[in-house]
mmCIF file of C-alpha atoms (C1' of nucleotides) and ligand atoms in Angstrom:
data_model
loop_
_atom_site.group_PDB
_atom_site.id
_atom_site.type_symbol
_atom_site.label_atom_id
_atom_site.label_comp_id
_atom_site.label_asym_id
_atom_site.label_seq_id
_atom_site.Cartn_x
_atom_site.Cartn_y
_atom_site.Cartn_z
ATOM 1 C CA MET A 23 0.000 0.000 0.000
ATOM 2 C CA LEU A 24 1.355 3.340 -1.059
ATOM 3 C CA THR A 25 0.757 6.699 0.534
ATOM 4 C CA ILE A 26 -0.166 9.737 -1.481
ATOM 5 C CA GLY A 27 3.286 11.122 -0.805
ATOM 6 C CA THR A 28 4.897 8.063 -2.341
ATOM 7 C CA LEU A 29 2.775 8.439 -5.471
ATOM 8 C CA SER A 30 3.722 12.071 -5.493
ATOM 9 C CA ARG A 31 7.448 11.322 -5.366
ATOM 10 C CA LYS A 32 7.318 8.487 -7.859
ATOM 11 C CA THR A 33 5.459 10.471 -10.482
ATOM 12 C CA GLY A 34 6.624 13.990 -9.770
ATOM 13 C CA THR A 35 3.060 15.088 -9.099
ATOM 14 C CA LYS A 36 2.132 17.391 -6.251
ATOM 15 C CA VAL A 37 0.020 15.806 -3.586
ATOM 16 C CA GLN A 38 -2.658 18.413 -4.126
ATOM 17 C CA THR A 39 -2.759 17.587 -7.778
ATOM 18 C CA ILE A 40 -3.369 13.927 -7.060
ATOM 19 C CA ARG A 41 -6.264 14.859 -4.807
ATOM 20 C CA TYR A 42 -7.503 17.166 -7.537
ATOM 21 C CA TYR A 43 -7.443 14.313 -10.062
ATOM 22 C CA GLU A 44 -9.511 12.241 -7.681
ATOM 23 C CA GLN A 45 -11.929 15.084 -7.206
ATOM 24 C CA ILE A 46 -12.594 15.441 -10.920
ATOM 25 C CA GLY A 47 -12.892 11.686 -11.320
ATOM 26 C CA LEU A 48 -9.705 11.129 -13.267
ATOM 27 C CA MET A 49 -8.237 8.966 -10.512
ATOM 28 C CA ASN A 50 -10.466 6.465 -8.748
ATOM 29 C CA GLU A 51 -11.378 7.207 -5.167
ATOM 30 C CA ALA A 52 -8.570 5.838 -3.080
ATOM 31 C CA GLY A 53 -9.080 3.493 -0.169
ATOM 32 C CA ARG A 54 -8.574 5.003 3.279
ATOM 33 C CA THR A 55 -6.922 4.069 6.553
ATOM 34 C CA ALA A 56 -8.957 4.098 9.745
ATOM 35 C CA GLY A 57 -7.726 7.621 10.241
ATOM 36 C CA GLY A 58 -8.867 8.767 6.811
ATOM 37 C CA GLN A 59 -5.595 8.852 4.898
ATOM 38 C CA ARG A 60 -5.498 7.643 1.286
ATOM 39 C CA ARG A 61 -3.737 4.410 0.410
ATOM 40 C CA TYR A 62 -2.956 3.259 -3.104
ATOM 41 C CA PHE A 63 -2.147 0.144 -5.133
ATOM 42 C CA GLU A 64 0.418 -0.230 -7.882
ATOM 43 C CA LYS A 65 -2.309 0.117 -10.497
ATOM 44 C CA ASP A 66 -3.125 3.581 -9.157
ATOM 45 C CA LEU A 67 0.507 4.481 -9.586
ATOM 46 C CA ASP A 68 0.385 3.263 -13.184
ATOM 47 C CA ARG A 69 -2.728 5.261 -13.859
ATOM 48 C CA LEU A 70 -1.222 8.407 -12.404
ATOM 49 C CA ALA A 71 1.942 7.890 -14.433
ATOM 50 C CA PHE A 72 -0.182 7.564 -17.553
ATOM 51 C CA ILE A 73 -1.989 10.797 -16.740
ATOM 52 C CA ARG A 74 1.209 12.722 -16.071
ATOM 53 C CA HIS A 75 2.952 11.433 -19.125
ATOM 54 C CA SER A 76 -0.013 12.376 -21.250
ATOM 55 C CA ARG A 77 -0.027 15.822 -19.704
ATOM 56 C CA GLN A 78 3.638 16.200 -20.525
ATOM 57 C CA LEU A 79 2.772 15.459 -24.116
ATOM 58 C CA GLY A 80 0.190 18.212 -23.948
ATOM 59 C CA PHE A 81 -3.053 16.238 -23.879
ATOM 60 C CA SER A 82 -5.968 17.904 -22.123
ATOM 61 C CA LEU A 83 -7.510 16.238 -19.100
ATOM 62 C CA ASP A 84 -10.580 15.529 -21.198
ATOM 63 C CA SER A 85 -8.543 13.758 -23.826
ATOM 64 C CA ILE A 86 -6.735 11.863 -21.112
ATOM 65 C CA ARG A 87 -10.048 10.772 -19.698
ATOM 66 C CA GLU A 88 -10.928 9.261 -23.065
ATOM 67 C CA LEU A 89 -7.532 7.671 -23.476
ATOM 68 C CA LEU A 90 -7.758 6.096 -20.049
ATOM 69 C CA GLU A 91 -11.124 4.638 -20.818
ATOM 70 C CA LEU A 92 -9.828 3.163 -24.044
ATOM 71 C CA SER A 93 -6.775 1.837 -22.292
ATOM 72 C CA ASP A 94 -9.082 -0.004 -19.906
ATOM 73 C CA ASN A 95 -10.723 -1.880 -22.794
ATOM 74 C CA PRO A 96 -7.914 -3.741 -24.515
ATOM 75 C CA SER A 97 -10.179 -5.481 -27.012
ATOM 76 C CA ARG A 98 -11.489 -2.344 -28.667
ATOM 77 C CA SER A 99 -10.049 -0.912 -31.832
ATOM 78 C CA CYS A 100 -7.408 1.699 -31.269
ATOM 79 C CA ALA A 101 -8.693 3.990 -34.009
ATOM 80 C CA GLU A 102 -10.120 6.367 -31.459
ATOM 81 C CA ALA A 103 -6.913 6.641 -29.496
ATOM 82 C CA ASP A 104 -5.001 7.289 -32.671
ATOM 83 C CA SER A 105 -7.399 10.006 -33.720
ATOM 84 C CA ILE A 106 -7.047 11.732 -30.365
ATOM 85 C CA ALA A 107 -3.298 11.658 -30.805
ATOM 86 C CA ARG A 108 -3.497 12.969 -34.347
ATOM 87 C CA ARG A 109 -5.777 15.777 -33.195
ATOM 88 C CA GLN A 110 -3.206 16.626 -30.552
ATOM 89 C CA LEU A 111 -0.469 16.583 -33.145
ATOM 90 C CA ARG A 112 -2.389 18.979 -35.379
ATOM 91 C CA GLN A 113 -2.926 21.310 -32.457
ATOM 92 C CA VAL A 114 0.753 21.279 -31.594
ATOM 93 C CA GLU A 115 1.658 21.968 -35.211
ATOM 94 C CA GLN A 116 -0.672 24.931 -35.320
ATOM 95 C CA ARG A 117 0.745 26.404 -32.168
ATOM 96 C CA LEU A 118 4.208 25.856 -33.506
ATOM 97 C CA LYS A 119 3.389 27.871 -36.575
ATOM 98 C CA ARG A 120 2.032 30.749 -34.544
ATOM 99 C CA LEU A 121 4.966 30.714 -32.174
ATOM 100 C CA GLN A 122 7.458 30.688 -35.009
ATOM 101 C CA ALA A 123 5.877 33.772 -36.517
ATOM 102 C CA LEU A 124 5.828 35.418 -33.104
ATOM 103 C CA LYS A 125 9.448 34.658 -32.570
ATOM 104 C CA LYS A 126 10.387 36.261 -35.853
ATOM 105 C CA GLU A 127 8.551 39.479 -35.053
ATOM 106 C CA LEU A 128 9.959 39.687 -31.556
ATOM 107 C CA LYS A 129 13.445 39.017 -32.752
ATOM 108 C CA ARG A 130 13.178 41.690 -35.369
ATOM 109 C CA MET A 131 11.875 44.372 -33.066
ATOM 110 C CA VAL A 132 14.450 43.612 -30.426
ATOM 111 C CA ALA A 133 17.242 43.623 -32.982
ATOM 112 C CA GLU A 134 16.197 46.872 -34.611
ATOM 113 C CA CYS A 135 16.003 48.969 -31.493
ATOM 114 C CA GLU A 136 19.055 51.109 -31.025
ATOM 115 C CA GLY A 137 18.273 51.551 -27.372
ATOM 116 C CA ASP A 138 17.862 55.276 -26.975
ATOM 117 C CA SER A 139 14.881 57.052 -25.456
ATOM 118 C CA VAL A 140 11.383 55.627 -25.282
ATOM 119 C CA ALA A 141 10.364 58.139 -27.932
ATOM 120 C CA GLU A 142 12.453 56.339 -30.528
ATOM 121 C CA CYS A 143 12.148 52.814 -29.193
ATOM 122 C CA LYS A 144 11.571 50.387 -31.990
ATOM 123 C CA VAL A 145 9.930 47.906 -29.669
ATOM 124 C CA LEU A 146 7.255 50.333 -28.588
ATOM 125 C CA GLU A 147 6.912 51.631 -32.109
ATOM 126 C CA VAL A 148 6.033 48.183 -33.401
ATOM 127 C CA LEU A 149 3.628 47.570 -30.553
ATOM 128 C CA ARG A 150 1.867 50.794 -31.400
ATOM 129 C CA ASP A 151 1.614 50.003 -35.074
ATOM 130 C CA HIS A 152 0.964 46.578 -36.487
ATOM 131 C CA SER A 153 1.693 47.745 -40.017
ATOM 132 C CA GLU A 154 5.372 47.453 -39.061
ATOM 133 C CA CYS A 155 4.866 43.708 -38.758
ATOM 134 C CA LEU A 156 5.558 41.159 -41.449
ATOM 135 C CA THR A 157 3.037 38.588 -40.265
ATOM 136 C CA ASP A 158 -0.606 38.630 -39.319
ATOM 137 C CA HIS A 159 -0.500 36.854 -35.969
ATOM 138 C CA ASP A 160 -4.231 36.146 -36.073
ATOM 139 C CA GLY A 161 -5.443 34.770 -32.806
ATOM 140 C CA ILE A 162 -3.949 35.914 -29.569
ATOM 141 C CA GLY A 163 -1.110 35.067 -27.267
ATOM 142 C CA ALA A 164 0.350 31.557 -27.305
ATOM 143 C CA MET B 133 -16.597 60.491 -29.007
ATOM 144 C CA LEU B 134 -16.545 56.774 -29.628
ATOM 145 C CA THR B 135 -18.821 54.134 -28.191
ATOM 146 C CA ILE B 136 -17.510 50.911 -26.744
ATOM 147 C CA GLY B 137 -18.911 49.086 -29.774
ATOM 148 C CA THR B 138 -16.863 51.251 -32.112
ATOM 149 C CA LEU B 139 -13.699 50.502 -30.162
ATOM 150 C CA SER B 140 -14.655 46.880 -30.266
ATOM 151 C CA ARG B 141 -15.049 46.852 -34.037
ATOM 152 C CA LYS B 142 -11.953 48.905 -34.728
ATOM 153 C CA THR B 143 -9.663 46.753 -32.620
ATOM 154 C CA GLY B 144 -11.334 43.368 -32.898
ATOM 155 C CA THR B 145 -11.793 43.240 -29.135
ATOM 156 C CA LYS B 146 -14.972 41.944 -27.561
ATOM 157 C CA VAL B 147 -16.939 44.568 -25.677
ATOM 158 C CA GLN B 148 -16.718 42.471 -22.533
ATOM 159 C CA THR B 149 -12.982 42.367 -22.846
ATOM 160 C CA ILE B 150 -12.743 46.142 -23.043
ATOM 161 C CA ARG B 151 -14.791 46.446 -19.865
ATOM 162 C CA TYR B 152 -12.556 43.817 -18.304
ATOM 163 C CA TYR B 153 -9.467 45.830 -19.176
ATOM 164 C CA GLU B 154 -11.028 48.836 -17.490
ATOM 165 C CA GLN B 155 -11.870 46.767 -14.447
ATOM 166 C CA ILE B 156 -8.299 45.630 -13.986
ATOM 167 C CA GLY B 157 -6.989 49.134 -14.555
ATOM 168 C CA LEU B 158 -5.357 48.520 -17.907
ATOM 169 C CA MET B 159 -7.664 50.953 -19.657
ATOM 170 C CA ASN B 160 -8.495 54.229 -17.961
ATOM 171 C CA GLU B 161 -12.006 54.629 -16.650
ATOM 172 C CA ALA B 162 -14.025 55.889 -19.560
ATOM 173 C CA GLY B 163 -16.205 58.963 -19.409
ATOM 174 C CA ARG B 164 -19.933 58.337 -19.305
ATOM 175 C CA THR B 165 -23.034 59.748 -20.914
ATOM 176 C CA ALA B 166 -25.878 60.986 -18.726
ATOM 177 C CA GLY B 167 -27.355 57.502 -19.083
ATOM 178 C CA GLY B 168 -24.198 55.785 -17.943
ATOM 179 C CA GLN B 169 -22.760 54.530 -21.232
ATOM 180 C CA ARG B 170 -19.030 54.676 -21.850
ATOM 181 C CA ARG B 171 -17.622 57.172 -24.329
ATOM 182 C CA TYR B 172 -14.053 57.184 -25.596
ATOM 183 C CA PHE B 173 -11.473 59.445 -27.234
ATOM 184 C CA GLU B 174 -9.047 58.571 -29.990
ATOM 185 C CA LYS B 175 -6.286 58.116 -27.442
ATOM 186 C CA ASP B 176 -8.291 55.365 -25.794
ATOM 187 C CA LEU B 177 -8.536 53.660 -29.143
ATOM 188 C CA ASP B 178 -4.765 53.894 -29.532
ATOM 189 C CA ARG B 179 -4.212 52.470 -26.100
ATOM 190 C CA LEU B 180 -6.540 49.567 -26.737
ATOM 191 C CA ALA B 181 -4.857 48.876 -30.055
ATOM 192 C CA PHE B 182 -1.498 48.830 -28.275
ATOM 193 C CA ILE B 183 -2.833 46.364 -25.738
ATOM 194 C CA ARG B 184 -4.319 44.058 -28.336
ATOM 195 C CA HIS B 185 -1.275 44.118 -30.525
ATOM 196 C CA SER B 186 0.906 43.313 -27.555
ATOM 197 C CA ARG B 187 -1.396 40.458 -26.632
ATOM 198 C CA GLN B 188 -1.126 39.104 -30.160
ATOM 199 C CA LEU B 189 2.620 39.072 -29.722
ATOM 200 C CA GLY B 190 2.119 37.061 -26.560
ATOM 201 C CA PHE B 191 2.919 39.651 -23.879
ATOM 202 C CA SER B 192 1.170 39.141 -20.552
ATOM 203 C CA LEU B 193 -1.182 41.792 -19.268
ATOM 204 C CA ASP B 194 1.380 42.583 -16.580
ATOM 205 C CA SER B 195 4.113 43.156 -19.140
ATOM 206 C CA ILE B 196 1.706 45.253 -21.165
ATOM 207 C CA ARG B 197 0.990 47.341 -18.104
ATOM 208 C CA GLU B 198 4.703 48.106 -17.826
ATOM 209 C CA LEU B 199 5.067 48.773 -21.516
ATOM 210 C CA LEU B 200 2.149 51.187 -21.451
ATOM 211 C CA GLU B 201 3.642 53.085 -18.568
ATOM 212 C CA LEU B 202 6.938 53.376 -20.389
ATOM 213 C CA SER B 203 5.185 54.428 -23.543
ATOM 214 C CA ASP B 204 3.598 57.274 -21.585
ATOM 215 C CA ASN B 205 7.026 58.645 -20.620
ATOM 216 C CA PRO B 206 8.794 59.381 -23.901
ATOM 217 C CA SER B 207 11.875 60.870 -22.297
ATOM 218 C CA ARG B 208 12.918 57.774 -20.400
ATOM 219 C CA SER B 209 15.453 55.298 -21.670
ATOM 220 C CA CYS B 210 13.971 52.426 -23.577
ATOM 221 C CA ALA B 211 16.210 49.831 -21.969
ATOM 222 C CA GLU B 212 13.384 48.551 -19.852
ATOM 223 C CA ALA B 213 11.032 48.121 -22.780
ATOM 224 C CA ASP B 214 13.706 46.292 -24.684
ATOM 225 C CA SER B 215 14.384 43.979 -21.796
ATOM 226 C CA ILE B 216 10.703 43.120 -21.493
ATOM 227 C CA ALA B 217 10.685 42.278 -25.181
ATOM 228 C CA ARG B 218 13.816 40.197 -24.898
ATOM 229 C CA ARG B 219 12.339 38.341 -21.962
ATOM 230 C CA GLN B 220 9.278 37.649 -24.064
ATOM 231 C CA LEU B 221 11.457 36.433 -26.898
ATOM 232 C CA ARG B 222 13.293 34.057 -24.618
ATOM 233 C CA GLN B 223 9.998 32.705 -23.358
ATOM 234 C CA VAL B 224 8.737 32.149 -26.863
ATOM 235 C CA GLU B 225 11.954 30.411 -27.822
ATOM 236 C CA GLN B 226 11.674 28.104 -24.846
ATOM 237 C CA ARG B 227 8.124 27.195 -25.634
ATOM 238 C CA LEU B 228 9.108 26.614 -29.213
ATOM 239 C CA LYS B 229 11.734 24.145 -28.153
ATOM 240 C CA ARG B 230 9.315 22.249 -25.984
ATOM 241 C CA LEU B 231 6.663 22.202 -28.667
ATOM 242 C CA GLN B 232 9.100 20.969 -31.266
ATOM 243 C CA ALA B 233 10.090 18.065 -29.059
ATOM 244 C CA LEU B 234 6.433 17.360 -28.369
ATOM 245 C CA LYS B 235 5.644 17.366 -32.033
ATOM 246 C CA LYS B 236 8.349 14.851 -32.751
ATOM 247 C CA GLU B 237 7.118 12.445 -30.104
ATOM 248 C CA LEU B 238 3.517 12.748 -31.182
ATOM 249 C CA LYS B 239 4.387 12.282 -34.795
ATOM 250 C CA ARG B 240 6.393 9.212 -34.033
ATOM 251 C CA MET B 241 3.750 7.519 -31.930
ATOM 252 C CA VAL B 242 1.033 8.266 -34.435
ATOM 253 C CA ALA B 243 3.156 7.005 -37.298
ATOM 254 C CA GLU B 244 4.180 3.806 -35.572
ATOM 255 C CA CYS B 245 0.739 2.622 -34.630
ATOM 256 C CA GLU B 246 -0.539 -0.015 -37.011
ATOM 257 C CA GLY B 247 -4.071 0.619 -35.898
ATOM 258 C CA ASP B 248 -5.193 -2.699 -34.541
ATOM 259 C CA SER B 249 -6.665 -3.347 -31.105
ATOM 260 C CA VAL B 250 -6.106 -1.146 -28.082
ATOM 261 C CA ALA B 251 -3.934 -3.903 -26.630
ATOM 262 C CA GLU B 252 -1.301 -3.296 -29.285
ATOM 263 C CA CYS B 253 -1.829 0.412 -29.791
ATOM 264 C CA LYS B 254 1.480 2.190 -30.031
ATOM 265 C CA VAL B 255 -0.051 5.466 -28.926
ATOM 266 C CA LEU B 256 -1.296 4.028 -25.665
ATOM 267 C CA GLU B 257 1.880 2.072 -25.227
ATOM 268 C CA VAL B 258 3.966 5.213 -25.333
ATOM 269 C CA LEU B 259 1.637 7.022 -22.987
ATOM 270 C CA ARG B 260 1.979 4.184 -20.514
ATOM 271 C CA ASP B 261 5.752 4.117 -20.728
ATOM 272 C CA HIS B 262 7.936 7.162 -21.060
ATOM 273 C CA SER B 263 11.012 5.035 -21.702
ATOM 274 C CA GLU B 264 9.692 4.694 -25.252
ATOM 275 C CA CYS B 265 10.257 8.413 -25.703
ATOM 276 C CA LEU B 266 13.321 10.008 -27.214
ATOM 277 C CA THR B 267 13.043 13.296 -25.329
ATOM 278 C CA ASP B 268 12.580 14.314 -21.747
ATOM 279 C CA HIS B 269 9.698 16.783 -22.061
ATOM 280 C CA ASP B 270 10.398 18.242 -18.634
ATOM 281 C CA GLY B 271 7.674 20.613 -17.608
ATOM 282 C CA ILE B 272 4.103 20.008 -18.573
ATOM 283 C CA GLY B 273 1.706 20.690 -21.401
ATOM 284 C CA ALA B 274 2.382 23.644 -23.684
ATOM 285 C "C1'" DG C 399 -43.987 62.319 -27.767
ATOM 286 C "C1'" DC C 400 -43.786 57.435 -28.525
ATOM 287 C "C1'" DC C 401 -42.073 52.957 -30.384
ATOM 288 C "C1'" DT C 402 -38.722 49.770 -31.772
ATOM 289 C "C1'" DG C 403 -34.484 47.442 -31.876
ATOM 290 C "C1'" DA C 404 -29.742 47.662 -31.415
ATOM 291 C "C1'" DA C 405 -26.475 48.613 -28.330
ATOM 292 C "C1'" DC C 406 -25.401 49.341 -23.820
ATOM 293 C "C1'" DC C 407 -25.278 48.410 -18.573
ATOM 294 C "C1'" DT C 408 -24.038 45.422 -14.078
ATOM 295 C "C1'" DC C 409 -23.258 41.285 -11.836
ATOM 296 C "C1'" DT C 410 -22.235 36.636 -11.578
ATOM 297 C "C1'" DA C 411 -20.495 32.279 -13.122
ATOM 298 C "C1'" DT C 412 -17.531 29.503 -16.020
ATOM 299 C "C1'" DT C 413 -13.381 27.945 -18.436
ATOM 300 C "C1'" DC C 414 -8.446 25.019 -17.614
ATOM 301 C "C1'" DG C 415 -5.289 22.892 -14.711
ATOM 302 C "C1'" DC C 416 -3.817 23.341 -11.223
ATOM 303 C "C1'" DT C 417 -1.707 26.026 -6.697
ATOM 304 C "C1'" DT C 418 -2.196 28.197 -2.341
ATOM 305 C "C1'" DT C 419 -3.924 29.062 2.111
ATOM 306 C "C1'" DA C 420 -5.831 28.170 6.610
ATOM 307 C "C1'" DG C 421 -6.715 25.333 10.099
ATOM 308 C "C1'" DC C 422 -6.757 20.801 11.593
ATOM 309 C "C1'" DT C 423 -5.696 15.502 12.310
ATOM 310 C "C1'" DT C 424 -2.977 11.167 11.779
ATOM 311 C "C1'" DA C 425 1.049 8.297 11.430
ATOM 312 C "C1'" DT C 426 5.611 7.184 12.663
ATOM 313 C "C1'" DA C 427 10.022 7.177 14.928
ATOM 314 C "C1'" DC C 428 12.519 7.892 19.009
ATOM 315 C "C1'" DG D 1229 4.997 10.579 25.347
ATOM 316 C "C1'" DT D 1230 6.120 13.688 22.217
ATOM 317 C "C1'" DA D 1231 8.049 15.698 18.175
ATOM 318 C "C1'" DT D 1232 7.524 16.206 13.499
ATOM 319 C "C1'" DA D 1233 6.465 14.788 9.094
ATOM 320 C "C1'" DA D 1234 2.837 13.861 6.410
ATOM 321 C "C1'" DG D 1235 -1.828 13.789 5.787
ATOM 322 C "C1'" DC D 1236 -6.802 15.834 5.727
ATOM 323 C "C1'" DT D 1237 -10.887 19.278 3.995
ATOM 324 C "C1'" DA D 1238 -12.790 23.272 2.099
ATOM 325 C "C1'" DA D 1239 -12.406 27.331 -0.200
ATOM 326 C "C1'" DA D 1240 -10.152 30.839 -2.811
ATOM 327 C "C1'" DG D 1241 -6.948 32.375 -6.372
ATOM 328 C "C1'" DC D 1242 -4.383 32.459 -10.874
ATOM 329 C "C1'" DG D 1243 -4.530 34.427 -16.183
ATOM 330 C "C1'" DA D 1244 -7.209 36.148 -19.537
ATOM 331 C "C1'" DA D 1245 -10.885 36.291 -20.878
ATOM 332 C "C1'" DT D 1246 -15.970 34.478 -22.229
ATOM 333 C "C1'" DA D 1247 -20.890 33.813 -21.497
ATOM 334 C "C1'" DG D 1248 -25.346 34.547 -19.656
ATOM 335 C "C1'" DA D 1249 -29.185 36.752 -17.163
ATOM 336 C "C1'" DG D 1250 -31.828 40.441 -16.764
ATOM 337 C "C1'" DG D 1251 -32.346 45.177 -17.106
ATOM 338 C "C1'" DT D 1252 -31.506 50.182 -19.320
ATOM 339 C "C1'" DT D 1253 -30.349 53.697 -22.864
ATOM 340 C "C1'" DC D 1254 -29.806 55.503 -27.351
ATOM 341 C "C1'" DA D 1255 -30.957 56.790 -32.207
ATOM 342 C "C1'" DG D 1256 -34.134 56.892 -35.735
ATOM 343 C "C1'" DG D 1257 -38.568 57.055 -37.708
ATOM 344 C "C1'" DC D 1258 -43.356 58.245 -37.249
HETATM 345 ZN ZN1 ZN E 1690 13.947 50.254 -27.413
HETATM 346 ZN ZN1 ZN E 1691 1.710 43.057 -35.667
HETATM 347 ZN ZN1 ZN E 1692 -3.220 2.871 -32.054
HETATM 348 ZN ZN1 ZN E 1693 7.825 10.518 -22.593
#
DNA sequence: GCCTGAACCTCTATTCGCTTTAGCTTATAC
DNA sequence: GTATAAGCTAAAGCGAATAGAGGTTCAGGC
């Protein structure tokens, strides 16, 4: 029987996060000691490792929920799992594209500023006026 | 005098978002009509455009707050603005690296799955076992 | 002066994936 | 027996908005 702290150490997950996963139904409800502390089996450790690894690869908790369910039914076709992964890949590729464009713009504005007063700052100039940009950066942020 | 809807259209910002920016003190409190509706000047439009453009380049609202303050003091040195931009660039470059590694892993697992039953699904296999990965993906998600 | 409909208002809740805080209780080792 | 590490719950907070409910104001036409 493993404590929550052991799971935490073995998977690099904060204790609170493990409890959070239980709360949203991603981890099964753990058994408890007489005093109310959670105790886990190896299979819970495996499940948590699966969740964390999937998170590291960028899957959303919702996708992970689906993947876990599939993983629990070994006889089913894996088409669904593959399509989730392909969807994730497409998303990553899209974000990559946006970030690459962003990087270019940022690099350019940083490089072009000669570092005098704010009045002549290239950085601020670009921020004030999108027409100085080479790309469209549609969408926001990330 | 411009209405909030006009600002919204001209900058591609949702009306709610403009009010939100006011609420968090990023936009100045707008003047009001007798009936309580917001009315804006051109300078408010400029400020909002600055904010949105900065957001598109991935700056956080906190960074934007600093940049706006600098922008309001033309006589100051632009070193600070430049350093905010460089910081942003570094962040983008880091995320790019992570995403590129992610993309590789995802691509590989998708490509290697022969699409049979869940029991032999390469996608799920990789998710269960990080040792199948080529990279470390330290950190999570994005 | 009134009607209509678009645009505006406030306030609250929700999203995602956790993290933090506050205030306790339990387990373990000496 | 007691110190201390580790555990517990419940609630709030983060960033950056978005969405909805339910009500008010504005501009134009008649
Ligand atoms: Zn500069
Ligand atoms: Zn631009
Ligand atoms: Zn498969
Ligand atoms: Zn891995």
